[in-house]
Amino acid sequence: MNHRTPEPEKNTTAPLTADITQDAVVIVPGIMGSELYDTTRQKTIWGLSGVAWLLKAWTQPKGLEPLRLTEDELEGKTGRIRATQLMRHSSWTPYLQGLEPYTSLINTVRDCVAHPAAIMQFPYDWRLPVAANGRLLADAARRHLTTWRQHDAHDAARRHRVDERPARLVFVAHSMGGLVTRAALDPAHDSDLAQDTRAVLTLGTPFYGAVKATAILNTGRGTPVPLPHRQLQSISATMPGLHDLLPQYTCLIDGDDIRHLTAQDVAAIGGNANLARAAEDFHRRQAHLALPAHRAVVGTQQSTLQSLTIHAGVVEAHHHGARQHTNGDFIRDPRGRLKFYDVKGDGTVYKESAAVGPAITPLPLQHGAVASDHIALKAVAEILRDDEHLGPPQGTPGCGLDVPDLVDVGTPWTITLSGVDSLGGVRCEVTDLSTGSTQRLRLGWGDGDIMARAVAYTPGLYRVTVRTLDDLTVTQLVLAAESEPKRETA
């Protein structure tokens, strides 16, 4: 796998001051956050610019077929697909919804380092097991640190720092990238890599998995679904990377009890039992690993799946979960029945799956925007410059944003805001990313929440942006496509 540092978006190098770190930085994207190139077809199969490729990939039968793992790949014989660079354009995926590009994150890091050569972007084939990508990251990070320590700008930067120590590594990881980083720091790969790491910042990482992974694998069981959702299920059913995101906490409601998801459960809902077992074993081996100076940015306030029930192979996912007393017993009501709580999350990862580590910064963000929000980027800069960690932002906590992931062209759809008790100071806009045109929506009350109605008149990718009185911004991407003549059952 070729991990190169792309040409910098900015041509200037930050002047050397006491605020410029001498450390080497590794940026690790999340699932579907790396562009993929098919070496046999000699074409990019994931991550092209523009909306046309998204519509083609998701709304044409077999549009995602190049992403399907081959038998050789499932046996560990990789090389057909090469990860080339981090996503540079807004993208979209059913269930996981919108993914914002990593450009702002890269530019923030570049402003904090002594030279662009101090940054390594680590694109990886997110279809493959996290463990396999972790091994690759361990090797690449070691090479990057060694190379950077030999760079002229490294010595110059050291002289501006109080301790004048040699560079260490700082990992900045989004979503699945946090799991890949943890796997890379396993001493089994490089016994000194953790010691050579100064800090790890994770942005919305599902350390205990996400219930949405079960919903993806179960797509089409018992109900008709749109073509994009069926296509995602089809390629995910034998994708090790997706199985590594299955929930590892006690989340399956079974009568008046709750238990862990088993490999047999995963097979029953449409997944692969062997991959589920491998994922469970992997997470068990990783459980003892503590990330060096770990700080986590965690999305909050968004409606997020947290538990599930299974009836005749069909998943019913819930926006609540059980909680435990300090002795490990689950909290129950006076009649002995389980009590459920909605702790929300970032729309994909529920809060307690991502809130791991000694320092947590909660932000009211959707999953795809956790790595691009200005407050999250401020946390990145503080860690790189080694300032005192400031914790969560002060003030009111933004709002929750609930939108469909896929809408029909010409058909009105609803935007729902939660956690806001007044229309005053709230602004909601929808932007067509193809044209840049923005429409401000009229807000009103409905069913106890603030709502707005929107219509997309042309196919494409749209960004919903909500700004609240406390000057916090929440965004989500929506794909608009022509409706199918007939919605089939997978």
mmCIF file with all atom_site columns, N, CA and C in Angstrom, residues 413-466:
data_model
loop_
_atom_site.group_PDB
_atom_site.id
_atom_site.type_symbol
_atom_site.label_atom_id
_atom_site.label_alt_id
_atom_site.label_comp_id
_atom_site.label_asym_id
_atom_site.label_entity_id
_atom_site.label_seq_id
_atom_site.pdbx_PDB_ins_code
_atom_site.Cartn_x
_atom_site.Cartn_y
_atom_site.Cartn_z
_atom_site.occupancy
_atom_site.B_iso_or_equiv
_atom_site.pdbx_formal_charge
_atom_site.auth_seq_id
_atom_site.auth_comp_id
_atom_site.auth_asym_id
_atom_site.auth_atom_id
_atom_site.pdbx_PDB_model_num
ATOM 1   N N  . TRP A 1 413 ? -39.423 16.744 2.052  1.00 0.00 ? 413 TRP A N  1
ATOM 2   C CA . TRP A 1 413 ? -38.926 15.935 3.155  1.00 0.00 ? 413 TRP A CA 1
ATOM 3   C C  . TRP A 1 413 ? -38.723 16.819 4.378  1.00 0.00 ? 413 TRP A C  1
ATOM 4   N N  . THR A 1 414 ? -38.655 16.176 5.539  1.00 0.00 ? 414 THR A N  1
ATOM 5   C CA . THR A 1 414 ? -38.691 16.896 6.807  1.00 0.00 ? 414 THR A CA 1
ATOM 6   C C  . THR A 1 414 ? -37.330 16.928 7.482  1.00 0.00 ? 414 THR A C  1
ATOM 7   N N  . ILE A 1 415 ? -36.993 18.079 8.017  1.00 0.00 ? 415 ILE A N  1
ATOM 8   C CA . ILE A 1 415 ? -35.816 18.280 8.851  1.00 0.00 ? 415 ILE A CA 1
ATOM 9   C C  . ILE A 1 415 ? -36.307 18.533 10.269 1.00 0.00 ? 415 ILE A C  1
ATOM 10  N N  . THR A 1 416 ? -35.780 17.798 11.242 1.00 0.00 ? 416 THR A N  1
ATOM 11  C CA . THR A 1 416 ? -36.227 17.922 12.629 1.00 0.00 ? 416 THR A CA 1
ATOM 12  C C  . THR A 1 416 ? -35.063 18.328 13.521 1.00 0.00 ? 416 THR A C  1
ATOM 13  N N  . LEU A 1 417 ? -35.278 19.345 14.341 1.00 0.00 ? 417 LEU A N  1
ATOM 14  C CA . LEU A 1 417 ? -34.287 19.807 15.307 1.00 0.00 ? 417 LEU A CA 1
ATOM 15  C C  . LEU A 1 417 ? -34.771 19.454 16.704 1.00 0.00 ? 417 LEU A C  1
ATOM 16  N N  . SER A 1 418 ? -33.891 18.922 17.532 1.00 0.00 ? 418 SER A N  1
ATOM 17  C CA . SER A 1 418 ? -34.244 18.597 18.909 1.00 0.00 ? 418 SER A CA 1
ATOM 18  C C  . SER A 1 418 ? -33.286 19.305 19.858 1.00 0.00 ? 418 SER A C  1
ATOM 19  N N  . GLY A 1 419 ? -33.717 19.431 21.114 1.00 0.00 ? 419 GLY A N  1
ATOM 20  C CA . GLY A 1 419 ? -32.881 20.079 22.112 1.00 0.00 ? 419 GLY A CA 1
ATOM 21  C C  . GLY A 1 419 ? -32.858 21.588 22.006 1.00 0.00 ? 419 GLY A C  1
ATOM 22  N N  . VAL A 1 420 ? -33.784 22.166 21.259 1.00 0.00 ? 420 VAL A N  1
ATOM 23  C CA . VAL A 1 420 ? -33.878 23.617 21.113 1.00 0.00 ? 420 VAL A CA 1
ATOM 24  C C  . VAL A 1 420 ? -35.256 24.043 21.590 1.00 0.00 ? 420 VAL A C  1
ATOM 25  N N  . ASP A 1 421 ? -35.318 25.019 22.487 1.00 0.00 ? 421 ASP A N  1
ATOM 26  C CA . ASP A 1 421 ? -36.605 25.391 23.071 1.00 0.00 ? 421 ASP A CA 1
ATOM 27  C C  . ASP A 1 421 ? -37.152 26.706 22.551 1.00 0.00 ? 421 ASP A C  1
ATOM 28  N N  . SER A 1 422 ? -36.495 27.274 21.527 1.00 0.00 ? 422 SER A N  1
ATOM 29  C CA . SER A 1 422 ? -36.984 28.531 20.958 1.00 0.00 ? 422 SER A CA 1
ATOM 30  C C  . SER A 1 422 ? -36.545 28.643 19.511 1.00 0.00 ? 422 SER A C  1
ATOM 31  N N  . LEU A 1 423 ? -37.387 29.300 18.695 1.00 0.00 ? 423 LEU A N  1
ATOM 32  C CA . LEU A 1 423 ? -37.034 29.557 17.303 1.00 0.00 ? 423 LEU A CA 1
ATOM 33  C C  . LEU A 1 423 ? -36.041 30.704 17.173 1.00 0.00 ? 423 LEU A C  1
ATOM 34  N N  . GLY A 1 424 ? -35.924 31.482 18.227 1.00 0.00 ? 424 GLY A N  1
ATOM 35  C CA . GLY A 1 424 ? -35.065 32.652 18.173 1.00 0.00 ? 424 GLY A CA 1
ATOM 36  C C  . GLY A 1 424 ? -33.605 32.301 17.962 1.00 0.00 ? 424 GLY A C  1
ATOM 37  N N  . GLY A 1 425 ? -32.998 32.930 16.966 1.00 0.00 ? 425 GLY A N  1
ATOM 38  C CA . GLY A 1 425 ? -31.580 32.740 16.705 1.00 0.00 ? 425 GLY A CA 1
ATOM 39  C C  . GLY A 1 425 ? -31.221 31.460 15.990 1.00 0.00 ? 425 GLY A C  1
ATOM 40  N N  . VAL A 1 426 ? -32.220 30.642 15.611 1.00 0.00 ? 426 VAL A N  1
ATOM 41  C CA . VAL A 1 426 ? -31.946 29.379 14.911 1.00 0.00 ? 426 VAL A CA 1
ATOM 42  C C  . VAL A 1 426 ? -32.086 29.607 13.411 1.00 0.00 ? 426 VAL A C  1
ATOM 43  N N  . ARG A 1 427 ? -31.113 29.167 12.652 1.00 0.00 ? 427 ARG A N  1
ATOM 44  C CA . ARG A 1 427 ? -31.103 29.339 11.202 1.00 0.00 ? 427 ARG A CA 1
ATOM 45  C C  . ARG A 1 427 ? -30.878 27.978 10.552 1.00 0.00 ? 427 ARG A C  1
ATOM 46  N N  . CYS A 1 428 ? -31.693 27.648 9.565  1.00 0.00 ? 428 CYS A N  1
ATOM 47  C CA . CYS A 1 428 ? -31.570 26.366 8.858  1.00 0.00 ? 428 CYS A CA 1
ATOM 48  C C  . CYS A 1 428 ? -31.488 26.614 7.361  1.00 0.00 ? 428 CYS A C  1
ATOM 49  N N  . GLU A 1 429 ? -30.468 26.033 6.718  1.00 0.00 ? 429 GLU A N  1
ATOM 50  C CA . GLU A 1 429 ? -30.254 26.224 5.286  1.00 0.00 ? 429 GLU A CA 1
ATOM 51  C C  . GLU A 1 429 ? -29.972 24.889 4.613  1.00 0.00 ? 429 GLU A C  1
ATOM 52  N N  . VAL A 1 430 ? -30.286 24.804 3.346  1.00 0.00 ? 430 VAL A N  1
ATOM 53  C CA . VAL A 1 430 ? -29.947 23.651 2.520  1.00 0.00 ? 430 VAL A CA 1
ATOM 54  C C  . VAL A 1 430 ? -29.140 24.147 1.330  1.00 0.00 ? 430 VAL A C  1
ATOM 55  N N  . THR A 1 431 ? -27.962 23.547 1.115  1.00 0.00 ? 431 THR A N  1
ATOM 56  C CA . THR A 1 431 ? -27.067 23.958 0.036  1.00 0.00 ? 431 THR A CA 1
ATOM 57  C C  . THR A 1 431 ? -26.908 22.834 -0.968 1.00 0.00 ? 431 THR A C  1
ATOM 58  N N  . ASP A 1 432 ? -27.091 23.149 -2.241 1.00 0.00 ? 432 ASP A N  1
ATOM 59  C CA . ASP A 1 432 ? -26.821 22.217 -3.332 1.00 0.00 ? 432 ASP A CA 1
ATOM 60  C C  . ASP A 1 432 ? -25.316 22.240 -3.583 1.00 0.00 ? 432 ASP A C  1
ATOM 61  N N  . LEU A 1 433 ? -24.621 21.142 -3.297 1.00 0.00 ? 433 LEU A N  1
ATOM 62  C CA . LEU A 1 433 ? -23.164 21.137 -3.412 1.00 0.00 ? 433 LEU A CA 1
ATOM 63  C C  . LEU A 1 433 ? -22.685 21.175 -4.853 1.00 0.00 ? 433 LEU A C  1
ATOM 64  N N  . SER A 1 434 ? -23.556 20.900 -5.808 1.00 0.00 ? 434 SER A N  1
ATOM 65  C CA . SER A 1 434 ? -23.160 20.975 -7.220 1.00 0.00 ? 434 SER A CA 1
ATOM 66  C C  . SER A 1 434 ? -23.096 22.414 -7.704 1.00 0.00 ? 434 SER A C  1
ATOM 67  N N  . THR A 1 435 ? -24.045 23.229 -7.241 1.00 0.00 ? 435 THR A N  1
ATOM 68  C CA . THR A 1 435 ? -24.138 24.613 -7.722 1.00 0.00 ? 435 THR A CA 1
ATOM 69  C C  . THR A 1 435 ? -23.699 25.628 -6.678 1.00 0.00 ? 435 THR A C  1
ATOM 70  N N  . GLY A 1 436 ? -23.686 25.208 -5.419 1.00 0.00 ? 436 GLY A N  1
ATOM 71  C CA . GLY A 1 436 ? -23.359 26.143 -4.351 1.00 0.00 ? 436 GLY A CA 1
ATOM 72  C C  . GLY A 1 436 ? -24.517 27.012 -3.910 1.00 0.00 ? 436 GLY A C  1
ATOM 73  N N  . SER A 1 437 ? -25.669 26.859 -4.537 1.00 0.00 ? 437 SER A N  1
ATOM 74  C CA . SER A 1 437 ? -26.827 27.682 -4.186 1.00 0.00 ? 437 SER A CA 1
ATOM 75  C C  . SER A 1 437 ? -27.396 27.231 -2.843 1.00 0.00 ? 437 SER A C  1
ATOM 76  N N  . THR A 1 438 ? -27.803 28.207 -2.036 1.00 0.00 ? 438 THR A N  1
ATOM 77  C CA . THR A 1 438 ? -28.291 27.939 -0.683 1.00 0.00 ? 438 THR A CA 1
ATOM 78  C C  . THR A 1 438 ? -29.701 28.488 -0.513 1.00 0.00 ? 438 THR A C  1
ATOM 79  N N  . GLN A 1 439 ? -30.547 27.696 0.120  1.00 0.00 ? 439 GLN A N  1
ATOM 80  C CA . GLN A 1 439 ? -31.916 28.114 0.411  1.00 0.00 ? 439 GLN A CA 1
ATOM 81  C C  . GLN A 1 439 ? -32.128 28.122 1.915  1.00 0.00 ? 439 GLN A C  1
ATOM 82  N N  . ARG A 1 440 ? -32.603 29.254 2.435  1.00 0.00 ? 440 ARG A N  1
ATOM 83  C CA . ARG A 1 440 ? -32.927 29.320 3.858  1.00 0.00 ? 440 ARG A CA 1
ATOM 84  C C  . ARG A 1 440 ? -34.344 28.803 4.061  1.00 0.00 ? 440 ARG A C  1
ATOM 85  N N  . LEU A 1 441 ? -34.517 27.921 5.034  1.00 0.00 ? 441 LEU A N  1
ATOM 86  C CA . LEU A 1 441 ? -35.803 27.275 5.258  1.00 0.00 ? 441 LEU A CA 1
ATOM 87  C C  . LEU A 1 441 ? -36.559 27.948 6.398  1.00 0.00 ? 441 LEU A C  1
ATOM 88  N N  . ARG A 1 442 ? -37.874 27.891 6.288  1.00 0.00 ? 442 ARG A N  1
ATOM 89  C CA . ARG A 1 442 ? -38.737 28.431 7.333  1.00 0.00 ? 442 ARG A CA 1
ATOM 90  C C  . ARG A 1 442 ? -38.934 27.364 8.409  1.00 0.00 ? 442 ARG A C  1
ATOM 91  N N  . LEU A 1 443 ? -38.709 27.742 9.657  1.00 0.00 ? 443 LEU A N  1
ATOM 92  C CA . LEU A 1 443 ? -38.818 26.822 10.775 1.00 0.00 ? 443 LEU A CA 1
ATOM 93  C C  . LEU A 1 443 ? -40.146 26.998 11.503 1.00 0.00 ? 443 LEU A C  1
ATOM 94  N N  . GLY A 1 444 ? -40.646 25.917 12.057 1.00 0.00 ? 444 GLY A N  1
ATOM 95  C CA . GLY A 1 444 ? -41.878 25.953 12.826 1.00 0.00 ? 444 GLY A CA 1
ATOM 96  C C  . GLY A 1 444 ? -41.930 24.789 13.801 1.00 0.00 ? 444 GLY A C  1
ATOM 97  N N  . TRP A 1 445 ? -42.942 24.780 14.657 1.00 0.00 ? 445 TRP A N  1
ATOM 98  C CA . TRP A 1 445 ? -43.084 23.730 15.658 1.00 0.00 ? 445 TRP A CA 1
ATOM 99  C C  . TRP A 1 445 ? -43.951 22.594 15.153 1.00 0.00 ? 445 TRP A C  1
ATOM 100 N N  . GLY A 1 446 ? -43.617 21.365 15.565 1.00 0.00 ? 446 GLY A N  1
ATOM 101 C CA . GLY A 1 446 ? -44.421 20.199 15.222 1.00 0.00 ? 446 GLY A CA 1
ATOM 102 C C  . GLY A 1 446 ? -44.032 19.016 16.079 1.00 0.00 ? 446 GLY A C  1
ATOM 103 N N  . ASP A 1 447 ? -44.984 18.413 16.756 1.00 0.00 ? 447 ASP A N  1
ATOM 104 C CA . ASP A 1 447 ? -44.741 17.255 17.623 1.00 0.00 ? 447 ASP A CA 1
ATOM 105 C C  . ASP A 1 447 ? -43.687 17.536 18.689 1.00 0.00 ? 447 ASP A C  1
ATOM 106 N N  . GLY A 1 448 ? -43.658 18.766 19.193 1.00 0.00 ? 448 GLY A N  1
ATOM 107 C CA . GLY A 1 448 ? -42.744 19.107 20.269 1.00 0.00 ? 448 GLY A CA 1
ATOM 108 C C  . GLY A 1 448 ? -41.340 19.464 19.835 1.00 0.00 ? 448 GLY A C  1
ATOM 109 N N  . ASP A 1 449 ? -41.034 19.380 18.527 1.00 0.00 ? 449 ASP A N  1
ATOM 110 C CA . ASP A 1 449 ? -39.711 19.723 18.015 1.00 0.00 ? 449 ASP A CA 1
ATOM 111 C C  . ASP A 1 449 ? -39.839 20.817 16.961 1.00 0.00 ? 449 ASP A C  1
ATOM 112 N N  . ILE A 1 450 ? -38.735 21.482 16.692 1.00 0.00 ? 450 ILE A N  1
ATOM 113 C CA . ILE A 1 450 ? -38.689 22.450 15.600 1.00 0.00 ? 450 ILE A CA 1
ATOM 114 C C  . ILE A 1 450 ? -38.469 21.701 14.300 1.00 0.00 ? 450 ILE A C  1
ATOM 115 N N  . MET A 1 451 ? -39.244 22.036 13.287 1.00 0.00 ? 451 MET A N  1
ATOM 116 C CA . MET A 1 451 ? -39.179 21.322 12.014 1.00 0.00 ? 451 MET A CA 1
ATOM 117 C C  . MET A 1 451 ? -39.117 22.299 10.839 1.00 0.00 ? 451 MET A C  1
ATOM 118 N N  . ALA A 1 452 ? -38.630 21.778 9.716  1.00 0.00 ? 452 ALA A N  1
ATOM 119 C CA . ALA A 1 452 ? -38.640 22.511 8.450  1.00 0.00 ? 452 ALA A CA 1
ATOM 120 C C  . ALA A 1 452 ? -38.895 21.519 7.334  1.00 0.00 ? 452 ALA A C  1
ATOM 121 N N  . ARG A 1 453 ? -39.425 22.009 6.236  1.00 0.00 ? 453 ARG A N  1
ATOM 122 C CA . ARG A 1 453 ? -39.660 21.168 5.048  1.00 0.00 ? 453 ARG A CA 1
ATOM 123 C C  . ARG A 1 453 ? -38.765 21.653 3.922  1.00 0.00 ? 453 ARG A C  1
ATOM 124 N N  . ALA A 1 454 ? -38.189 20.703 3.187  1.00 0.00 ? 454 ALA A N  1
ATOM 125 C CA . ALA A 1 454 ? -37.298 21.037 2.082  1.00 0.00 ? 454 ALA A CA 1
ATOM 126 C C  . ALA A 1 454 ? -37.642 20.196 0.865  1.00 0.00 ? 454 ALA A C  1
ATOM 127 N N  . VAL A 1 455 ? -37.249 20.673 -0.301 1.00 0.00 ? 455 VAL A N  1
ATOM 128 C CA . VAL A 1 455 ? -37.442 19.946 -1.551 1.00 0.00 ? 455 VAL A CA 1
ATOM 129 C C  . VAL A 1 455 ? -36.162 20.075 -2.373 1.00 0.00 ? 455 VAL A C  1
ATOM 130 N N  . ALA A 1 456 ? -35.675 18.954 -2.891 1.00 0.00 ? 456 ALA A N  1
ATOM 131 C CA . ALA A 1 456 ? -34.549 18.960 -3.829 1.00 0.00 ? 456 ALA A CA 1
ATOM 132 C C  . ALA A 1 456 ? -35.116 18.751 -5.227 1.00 0.00 ? 456 ALA A C  1
ATOM 133 N N  . TYR A 1 457 ? -34.895 19.696 -6.113 1.00 0.00 ? 457 TYR A N  1
ATOM 134 C CA . TYR A 1 457 ? -35.513 19.625 -7.435 1.00 0.00 ? 457 TYR A CA 1
ATOM 135 C C  . TYR A 1 457 ? -34.628 18.962 -8.479 1.00 0.00 ? 457 TYR A C  1
ATOM 136 N N  . THR A 1 458 ? -33.362 18.736 -8.150 1.00 0.00 ? 458 THR A N  1
ATOM 137 C CA . THR A 1 458 ? -32.459 18.046 -9.069 1.00 0.00 ? 458 THR A CA 1
ATOM 138 C C  . THR A 1 458 ? -31.667 16.997 -8.299 1.00 0.00 ? 458 THR A C  1
ATOM 139 N N  . PRO A 1 459 ? -31.263 15.894 -8.957 1.00 0.00 ? 459 PRO A N  1
ATOM 140 C CA . PRO A 1 459 ? -30.444 14.895 -8.268 1.00 0.00 ? 459 PRO A CA 1
ATOM 141 C C  . PRO A 1 459 ? -29.115 15.491 -7.830 1.00 0.00 ? 459 PRO A C  1
ATOM 142 N N  . GLY A 1 460 ? -28.632 15.048 -6.675 1.00 0.00 ? 460 GLY A N  1
ATOM 143 C CA . GLY A 1 460 ? -27.342 15.529 -6.225 1.00 0.00 ? 460 GLY A CA 1
ATOM 144 C C  . GLY A 1 460 ? -27.170 15.399 -4.727 1.00 0.00 ? 460 GLY A C  1
ATOM 145 N N  . LEU A 1 461 ? -26.082 15.966 -4.240 1.00 0.00 ? 461 LEU A N  1
ATOM 146 C CA . LEU A 1 461 ? -25.742 15.923 -2.820 1.00 0.00 ? 461 LEU A CA 1
ATOM 147 C C  . LEU A 1 461 ? -26.029 17.292 -2.216 1.00 0.00 ? 461 LEU A C  1
ATOM 148 N N  . TYR A 1 462 ? -26.745 17.290 -1.101 1.00 0.00 ? 462 TYR A N  1
ATOM 149 C CA . TYR A 1 462 ? -27.157 18.529 -0.447 1.00 0.00 ? 462 TYR A CA 1
ATOM 150 C C  . TYR A 1 462 ? -26.661 18.525 0.997  1.00 0.00 ? 462 TYR A C  1
ATOM 151 N N  . ARG A 1 463 ? -26.268 19.702 1.485  1.00 0.00 ? 463 ARG A N  1
ATOM 152 C CA . ARG A 1 463 ? -25.844 19.841 2.879  1.00 0.00 ? 463 ARG A CA 1
ATOM 153 C C  . ARG A 1 463 ? -26.882 20.653 3.654  1.00 0.00 ? 463 ARG A C  1
ATOM 154 N N  . VAL A 1 464 ? -27.409 20.052 4.729  1.00 0.00 ? 464 VAL A N  1
ATOM 155 C CA . VAL A 1 464 ? -28.285 20.760 5.654  1.00 0.00 ? 464 VAL A CA 1
ATOM 156 C C  . VAL A 1 464 ? -27.409 21.364 6.743  1.00 0.00 ? 464 VAL A C  1
ATOM 157 N N  . THR A 1 465 ? -27.555 22.672 6.966  1.00 0.00 ? 465 THR A N  1
ATOM 158 C CA . THR A 1 465 ? -26.762 23.380 7.973  1.00 0.00 ? 465 THR A CA 1
ATOM 159 C C  . THR A 1 465 ? -27.686 24.077 8.955  1.00 0.00 ? 465 THR A C  1
ATOM 160 N N  . VAL A 1 466 ? -27.477 23.831 10.237 1.00 0.00 ? 466 VAL A N  1
ATOM 161 C CA . VAL A 1 466 ? -28.263 24.488 11.283 1.00 0.00 ? 466 VAL A CA 1
ATOM 162 C C  . VAL A 1 466 ? -27.307 25.250 12.189 1.00 0.00 ? 466 VAL A C  1
#
